Short mmCIF file of C-alpha atoms and ligand atoms in Angstrom, two decimals:
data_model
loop_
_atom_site.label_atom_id
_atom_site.label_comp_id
_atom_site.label_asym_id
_atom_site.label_seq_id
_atom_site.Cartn_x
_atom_site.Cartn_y
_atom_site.Cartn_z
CA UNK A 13 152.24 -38.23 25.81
CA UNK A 14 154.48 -36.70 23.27
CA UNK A 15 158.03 -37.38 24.66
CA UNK A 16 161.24 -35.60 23.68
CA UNK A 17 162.57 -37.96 20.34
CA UNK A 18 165.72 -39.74 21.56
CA UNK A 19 168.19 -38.53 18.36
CA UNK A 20 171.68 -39.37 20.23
CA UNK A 21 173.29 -42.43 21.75
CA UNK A 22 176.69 -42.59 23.35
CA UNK A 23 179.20 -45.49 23.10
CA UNK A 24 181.82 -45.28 26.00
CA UNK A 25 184.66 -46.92 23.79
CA UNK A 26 187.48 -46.49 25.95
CA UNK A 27 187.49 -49.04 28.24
CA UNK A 28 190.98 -50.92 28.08
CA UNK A 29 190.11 -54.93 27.03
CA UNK A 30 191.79 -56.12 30.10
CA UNK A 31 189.51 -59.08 30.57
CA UNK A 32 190.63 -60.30 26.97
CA UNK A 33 193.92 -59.86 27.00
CA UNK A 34 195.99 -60.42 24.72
CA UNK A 35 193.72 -60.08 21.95
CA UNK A 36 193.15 -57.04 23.04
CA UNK A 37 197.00 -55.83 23.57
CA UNK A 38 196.91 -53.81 19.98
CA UNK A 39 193.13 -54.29 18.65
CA UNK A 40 190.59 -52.53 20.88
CA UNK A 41 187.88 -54.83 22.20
CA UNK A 42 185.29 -53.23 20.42
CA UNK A 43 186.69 -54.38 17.01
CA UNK A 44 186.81 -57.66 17.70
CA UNK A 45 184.89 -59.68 14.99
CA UNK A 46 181.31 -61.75 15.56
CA UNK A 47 180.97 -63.64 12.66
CA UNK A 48 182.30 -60.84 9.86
CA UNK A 49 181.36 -57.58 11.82
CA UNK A 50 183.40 -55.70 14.57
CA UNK A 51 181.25 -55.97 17.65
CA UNK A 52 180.91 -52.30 18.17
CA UNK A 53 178.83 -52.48 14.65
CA UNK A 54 175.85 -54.61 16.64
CA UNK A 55 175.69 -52.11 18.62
CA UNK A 56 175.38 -49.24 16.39
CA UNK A 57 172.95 -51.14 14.62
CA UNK A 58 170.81 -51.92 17.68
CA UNK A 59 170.93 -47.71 17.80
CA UNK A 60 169.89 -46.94 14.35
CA UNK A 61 166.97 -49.69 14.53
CA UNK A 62 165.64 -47.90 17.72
CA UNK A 63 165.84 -44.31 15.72
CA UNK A 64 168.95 -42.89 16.71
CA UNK A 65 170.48 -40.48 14.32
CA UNK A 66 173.65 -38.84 15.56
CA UNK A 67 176.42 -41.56 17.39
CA UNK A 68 178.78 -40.21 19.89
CA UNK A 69 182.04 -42.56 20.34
CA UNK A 70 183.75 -41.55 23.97
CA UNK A 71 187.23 -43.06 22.72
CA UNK A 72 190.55 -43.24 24.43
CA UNK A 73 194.49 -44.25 23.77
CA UNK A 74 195.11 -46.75 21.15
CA UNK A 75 191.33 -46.68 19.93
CA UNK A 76 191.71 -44.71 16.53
CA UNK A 77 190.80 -47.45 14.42
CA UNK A 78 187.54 -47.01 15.92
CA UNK A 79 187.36 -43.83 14.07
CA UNK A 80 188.41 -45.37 10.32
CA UNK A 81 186.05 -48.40 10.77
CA UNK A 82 183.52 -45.57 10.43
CA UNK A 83 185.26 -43.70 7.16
CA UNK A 84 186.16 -44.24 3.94
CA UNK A 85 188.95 -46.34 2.86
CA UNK A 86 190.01 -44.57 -0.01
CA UNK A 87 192.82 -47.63 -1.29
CA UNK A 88 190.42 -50.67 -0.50
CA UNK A 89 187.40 -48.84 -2.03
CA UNK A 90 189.37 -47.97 -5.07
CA UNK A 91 191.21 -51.44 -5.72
CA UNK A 92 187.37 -53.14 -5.32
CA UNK A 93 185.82 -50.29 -8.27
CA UNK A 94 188.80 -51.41 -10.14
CA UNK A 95 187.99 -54.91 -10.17
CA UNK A 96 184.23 -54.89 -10.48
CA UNK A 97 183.58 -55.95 -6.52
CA UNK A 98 180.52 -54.10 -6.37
CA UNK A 99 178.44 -56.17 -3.77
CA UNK A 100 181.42 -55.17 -1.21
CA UNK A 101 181.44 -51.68 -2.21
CA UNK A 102 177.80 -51.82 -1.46
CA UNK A 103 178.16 -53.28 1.86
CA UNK A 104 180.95 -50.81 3.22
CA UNK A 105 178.46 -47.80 1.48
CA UNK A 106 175.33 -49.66 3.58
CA UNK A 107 177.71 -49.55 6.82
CA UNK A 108 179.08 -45.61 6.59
CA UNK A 109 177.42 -43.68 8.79
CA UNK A 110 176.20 -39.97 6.55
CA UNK A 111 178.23 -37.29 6.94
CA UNK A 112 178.22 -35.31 10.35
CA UNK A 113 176.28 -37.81 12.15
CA UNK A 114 179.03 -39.79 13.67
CA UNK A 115 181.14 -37.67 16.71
CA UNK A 116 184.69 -38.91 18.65
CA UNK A 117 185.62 -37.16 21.55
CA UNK A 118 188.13 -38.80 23.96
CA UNK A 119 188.11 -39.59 27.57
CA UNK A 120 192.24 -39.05 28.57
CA UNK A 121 192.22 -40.71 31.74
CA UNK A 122 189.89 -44.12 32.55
CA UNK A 123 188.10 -42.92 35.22
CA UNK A 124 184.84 -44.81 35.08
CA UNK A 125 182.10 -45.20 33.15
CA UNK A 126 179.82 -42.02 34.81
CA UNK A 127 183.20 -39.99 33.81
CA UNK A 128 183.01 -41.10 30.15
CA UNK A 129 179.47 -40.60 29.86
CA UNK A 130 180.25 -36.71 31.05
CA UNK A 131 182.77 -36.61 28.11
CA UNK A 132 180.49 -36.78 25.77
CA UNK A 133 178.28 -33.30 27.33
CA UNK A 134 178.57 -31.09 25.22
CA UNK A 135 178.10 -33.13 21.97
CA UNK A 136 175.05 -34.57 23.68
CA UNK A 137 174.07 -30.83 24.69
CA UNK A 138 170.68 -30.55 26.62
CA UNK A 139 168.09 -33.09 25.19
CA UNK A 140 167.75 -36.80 26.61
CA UNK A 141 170.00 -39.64 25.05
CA UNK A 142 170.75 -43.23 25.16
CA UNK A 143 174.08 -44.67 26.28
CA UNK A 144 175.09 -48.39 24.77
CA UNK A 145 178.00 -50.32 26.29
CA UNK A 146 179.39 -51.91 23.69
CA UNK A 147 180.67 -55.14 25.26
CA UNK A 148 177.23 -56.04 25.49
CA UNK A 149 175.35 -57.61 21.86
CA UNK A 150 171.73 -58.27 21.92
CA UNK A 151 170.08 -60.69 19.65
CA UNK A 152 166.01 -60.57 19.54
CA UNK A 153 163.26 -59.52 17.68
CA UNK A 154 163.24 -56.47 18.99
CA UNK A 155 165.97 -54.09 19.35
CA UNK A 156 166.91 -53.78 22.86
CA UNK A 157 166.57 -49.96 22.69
CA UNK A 158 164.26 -50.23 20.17
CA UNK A 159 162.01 -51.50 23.54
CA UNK A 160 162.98 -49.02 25.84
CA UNK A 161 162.16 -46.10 23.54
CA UNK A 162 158.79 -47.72 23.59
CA UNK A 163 158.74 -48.04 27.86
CA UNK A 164 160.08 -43.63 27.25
CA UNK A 165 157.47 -42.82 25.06
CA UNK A 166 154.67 -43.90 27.75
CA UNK A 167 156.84 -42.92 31.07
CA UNK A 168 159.21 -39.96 29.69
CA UNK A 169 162.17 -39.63 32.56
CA UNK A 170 165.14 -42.11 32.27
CA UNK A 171 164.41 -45.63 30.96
CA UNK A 172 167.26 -48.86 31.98
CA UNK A 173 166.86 -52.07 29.92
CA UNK A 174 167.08 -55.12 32.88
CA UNK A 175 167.63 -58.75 32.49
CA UNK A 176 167.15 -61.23 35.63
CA UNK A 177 170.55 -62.77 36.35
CA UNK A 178 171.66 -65.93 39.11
CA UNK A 179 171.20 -63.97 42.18
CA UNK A 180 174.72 -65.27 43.06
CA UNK A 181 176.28 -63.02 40.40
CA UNK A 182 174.55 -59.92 41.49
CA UNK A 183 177.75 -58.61 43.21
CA UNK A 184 178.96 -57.73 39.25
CA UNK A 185 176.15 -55.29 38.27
CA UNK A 186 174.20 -52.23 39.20
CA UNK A 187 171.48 -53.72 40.44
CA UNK A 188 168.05 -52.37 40.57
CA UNK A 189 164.49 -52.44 42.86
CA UNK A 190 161.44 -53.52 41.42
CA UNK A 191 158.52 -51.39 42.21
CA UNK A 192 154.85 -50.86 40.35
CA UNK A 193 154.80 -52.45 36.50
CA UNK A 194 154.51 -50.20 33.66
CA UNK A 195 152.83 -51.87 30.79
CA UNK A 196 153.46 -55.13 29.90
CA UNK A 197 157.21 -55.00 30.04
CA UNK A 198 158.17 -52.39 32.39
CA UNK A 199 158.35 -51.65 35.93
CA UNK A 200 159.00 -48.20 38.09
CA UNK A 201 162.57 -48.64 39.63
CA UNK A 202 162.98 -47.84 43.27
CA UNK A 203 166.14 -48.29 44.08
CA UNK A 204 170.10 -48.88 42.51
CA UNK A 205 172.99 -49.78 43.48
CA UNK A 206 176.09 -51.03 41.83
CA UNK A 207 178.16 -54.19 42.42
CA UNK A 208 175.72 -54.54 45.60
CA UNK A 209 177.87 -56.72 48.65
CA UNK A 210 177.38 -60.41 48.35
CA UNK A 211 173.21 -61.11 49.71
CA UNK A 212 172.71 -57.31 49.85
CA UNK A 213 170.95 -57.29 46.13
CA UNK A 214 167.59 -55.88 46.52
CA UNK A 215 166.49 -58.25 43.37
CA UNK A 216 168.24 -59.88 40.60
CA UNK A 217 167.55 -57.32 38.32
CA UNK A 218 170.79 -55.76 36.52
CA UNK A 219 171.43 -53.34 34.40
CA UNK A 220 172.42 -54.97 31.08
CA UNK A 221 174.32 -52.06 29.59
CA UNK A 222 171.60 -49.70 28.08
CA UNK A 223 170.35 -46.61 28.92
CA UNK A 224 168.09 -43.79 28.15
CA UNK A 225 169.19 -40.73 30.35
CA UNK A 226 168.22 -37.14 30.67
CA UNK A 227 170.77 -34.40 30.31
CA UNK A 228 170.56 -33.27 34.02
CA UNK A 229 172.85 -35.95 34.38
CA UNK A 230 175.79 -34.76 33.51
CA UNK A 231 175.49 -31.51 35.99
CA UNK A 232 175.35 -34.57 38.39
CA UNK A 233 178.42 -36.90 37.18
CA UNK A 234 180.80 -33.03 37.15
CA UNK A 235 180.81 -33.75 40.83
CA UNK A 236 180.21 -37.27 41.48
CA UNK A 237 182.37 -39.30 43.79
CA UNK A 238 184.15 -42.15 43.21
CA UNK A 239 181.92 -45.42 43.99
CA UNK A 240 182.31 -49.29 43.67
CA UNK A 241 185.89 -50.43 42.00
CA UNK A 242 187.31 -46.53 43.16
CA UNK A 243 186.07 -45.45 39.74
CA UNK A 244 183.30 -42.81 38.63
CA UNK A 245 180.12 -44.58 38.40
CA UNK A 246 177.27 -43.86 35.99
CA UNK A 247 174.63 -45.73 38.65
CA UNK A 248 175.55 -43.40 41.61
CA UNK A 249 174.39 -40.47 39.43
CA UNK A 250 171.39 -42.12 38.11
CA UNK A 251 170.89 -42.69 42.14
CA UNK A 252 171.47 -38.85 42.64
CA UNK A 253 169.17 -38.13 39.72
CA UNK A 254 166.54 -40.57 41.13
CA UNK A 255 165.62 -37.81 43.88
CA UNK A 256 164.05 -35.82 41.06
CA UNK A 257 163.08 -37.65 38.50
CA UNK A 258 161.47 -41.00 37.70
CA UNK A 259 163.39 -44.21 36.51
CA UNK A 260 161.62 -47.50 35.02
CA UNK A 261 163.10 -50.11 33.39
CA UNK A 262 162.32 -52.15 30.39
CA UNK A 263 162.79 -56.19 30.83
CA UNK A 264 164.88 -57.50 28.40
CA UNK A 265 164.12 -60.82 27.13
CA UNK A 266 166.09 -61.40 24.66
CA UNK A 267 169.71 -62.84 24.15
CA UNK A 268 172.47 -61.13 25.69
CA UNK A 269 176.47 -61.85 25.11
CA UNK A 270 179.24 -60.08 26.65
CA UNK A 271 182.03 -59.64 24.44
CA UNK A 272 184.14 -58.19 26.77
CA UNK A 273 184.76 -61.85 28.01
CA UNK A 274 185.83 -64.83 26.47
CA UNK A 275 183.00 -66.99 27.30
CA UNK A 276 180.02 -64.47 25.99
CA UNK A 277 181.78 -63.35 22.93
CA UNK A 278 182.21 -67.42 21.86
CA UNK A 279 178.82 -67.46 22.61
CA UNK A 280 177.82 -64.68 20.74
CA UNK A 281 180.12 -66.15 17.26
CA UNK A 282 178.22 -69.25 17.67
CA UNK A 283 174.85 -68.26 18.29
CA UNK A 284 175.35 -65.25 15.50
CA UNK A 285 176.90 -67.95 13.10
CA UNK A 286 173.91 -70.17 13.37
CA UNK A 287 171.64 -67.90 12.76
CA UNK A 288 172.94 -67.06 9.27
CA UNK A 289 171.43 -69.51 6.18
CA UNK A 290 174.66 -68.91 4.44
CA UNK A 291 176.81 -70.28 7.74
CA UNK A 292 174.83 -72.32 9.49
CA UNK A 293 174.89 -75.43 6.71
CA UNK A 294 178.53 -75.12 6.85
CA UNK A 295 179.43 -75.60 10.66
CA UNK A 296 176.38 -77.43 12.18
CA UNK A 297 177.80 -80.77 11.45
CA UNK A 298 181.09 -80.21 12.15
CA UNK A 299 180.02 -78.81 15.83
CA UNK A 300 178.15 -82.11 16.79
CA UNK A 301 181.63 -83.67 15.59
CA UNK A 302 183.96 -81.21 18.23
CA UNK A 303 181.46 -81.65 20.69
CA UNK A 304 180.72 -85.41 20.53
CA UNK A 305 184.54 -86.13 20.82
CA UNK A 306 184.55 -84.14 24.35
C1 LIG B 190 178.76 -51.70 33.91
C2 LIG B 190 177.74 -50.95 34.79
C3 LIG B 190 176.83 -51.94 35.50
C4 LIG B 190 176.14 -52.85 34.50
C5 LIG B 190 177.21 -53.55 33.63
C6 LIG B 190 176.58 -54.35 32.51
O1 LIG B 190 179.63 -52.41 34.76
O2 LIG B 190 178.44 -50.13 35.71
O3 LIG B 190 175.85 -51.23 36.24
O4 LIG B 190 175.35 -53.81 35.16
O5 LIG B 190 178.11 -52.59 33.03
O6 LIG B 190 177.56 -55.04 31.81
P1 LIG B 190 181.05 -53.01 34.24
O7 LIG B 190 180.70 -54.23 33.43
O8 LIG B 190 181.67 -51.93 33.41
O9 LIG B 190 181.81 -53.33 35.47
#
């Protein structure tokens, strides 16, 4: 079945960093560094490994930087020509996104993350899209959304990538049903809820943070109600949206670190850092040392 190419992801950046405070007092969240990259640049890569060719940034107060990590830096650029420091030049060149395909468009007021979804609208226009929440780095063989373009191009509708967490931790996620399998790593959902009531889950299936969506959500999100934590949420629309159209979720199995807390995004250094060849000599020894002293 040819389904409609999935050319646009969205990146609700504004979320305030409270969890990390107070790292996150002047430097948003998102530019916090794993290893030598800001996280918000494992994301976009995730995006542009699954296909994704325009990147829409839903920003907020204090987030600008966000913005310059993806220009030019005229100074730094020129003082590195000047002195020969071409394999850097090279790697901020590698990084900038072309002309025109990166977007910033602001959401004023922290409403939830269904209302900063529906900022983004009208640069998203009326074709389907993925949405990446960028607290939450992947690390597998396969991109993430690289998978679930693969789950879209069999089912079409709206694809959710799901990870199985300790059903005593459901209460933090949407949460989804599992109903009839769809190839070898997908299965139709049947139900959602977010942040479920302690033993209320209907699995321990959540949400991990990516999405492919069609644009009749955002008629839905205009008018949704406030849900779970008095905020806007993106899983009561995709519950709305449910009565018309077909979910199905693609099981994650990969690594996943959220760097929106400090546990995931020490994690997410380490496991990052041994991964490299050039790191990984460096560091391995002197781990066993800090750990065999605790
Ligand atoms: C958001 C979503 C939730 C999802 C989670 C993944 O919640 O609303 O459905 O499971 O991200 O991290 P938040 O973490 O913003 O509370």
């Amino acid at each position: 079945m040819g389904q409609q190419k999935i050319r646009k992801a969205v990146f609700p950046v504004a979320g305030l960093g409270t969890r990390f405070l107070p790292a996150t007092k002047a430097v948003p969240k998102e530019m916090l560094t794993v290893v030598d990259k800001p996280v918000i640049q494992y994301v976009v890569d995730e995006a542009a490994e699954a296909g994704i060719e325009h990147f829409v940034f839903v920003t907020g107060r204090g987030k600008g930087v966000i913005e310059d990590y993806f220009d030019i830096q005229f100074e730094l650029e020129q003082m590195l020509r000047e002195r020969n420091k071409n394999a850097e030049l090279t790697l901020l060149a590698d990084l900038l996104p072309t002309a025109g395909t990166a977007s910033f468009t602001r959401q004023q007021v922290p409403l939830g993350l269904g209302h900063a979804v529906w900022c983004a609208r009208d640069i998203v226009g009326n074709e389907p899209f993925a949405v990446l929440l960028p607290d939450m780095i992947m690390s597998s063989e396969k991109s993430c959304l690289k998978g679930m373009v693969e789950v879209y191009d069999k089912t079409g509708g709206n694809v959710l990538a799901v990870e199985e967490c300790d059903p005593a931790l459901a209460h933090k996620y949407g949460i989804v049903g599992v109903g009839d399998k769809v190839g070898e790593e997908g299965f139709k959902i049947t139900q959602m809820i977010e942040k479920p009531a302690k033993g209320t889950a209907p699995s321990n299936f959540f949400i991990n943070g990516r999405y492919i969506l069609q644009p009749e959500i955002f008629k839905i999100l205009e008018t949704q109600e406030r849900g779970a934590g008095n905020e806007i949420q993106l899983t009561d629309g995709m519950l709305a949206l449910a009565k018309s159209q077909d979910f199905s979720a693609y099981h994650f199995k990969g690594e996943t670190y959220d760097c929106g807390a400090k546990d995931g995004f020490i994690l997410a250094n380490l496991a990052f850092a041994l991964k490299r060849d050039d790191i990984r000599p460096l560091i391995e020894g002197p781990l066993k040392a800090i750990t065999s002293k605790l």
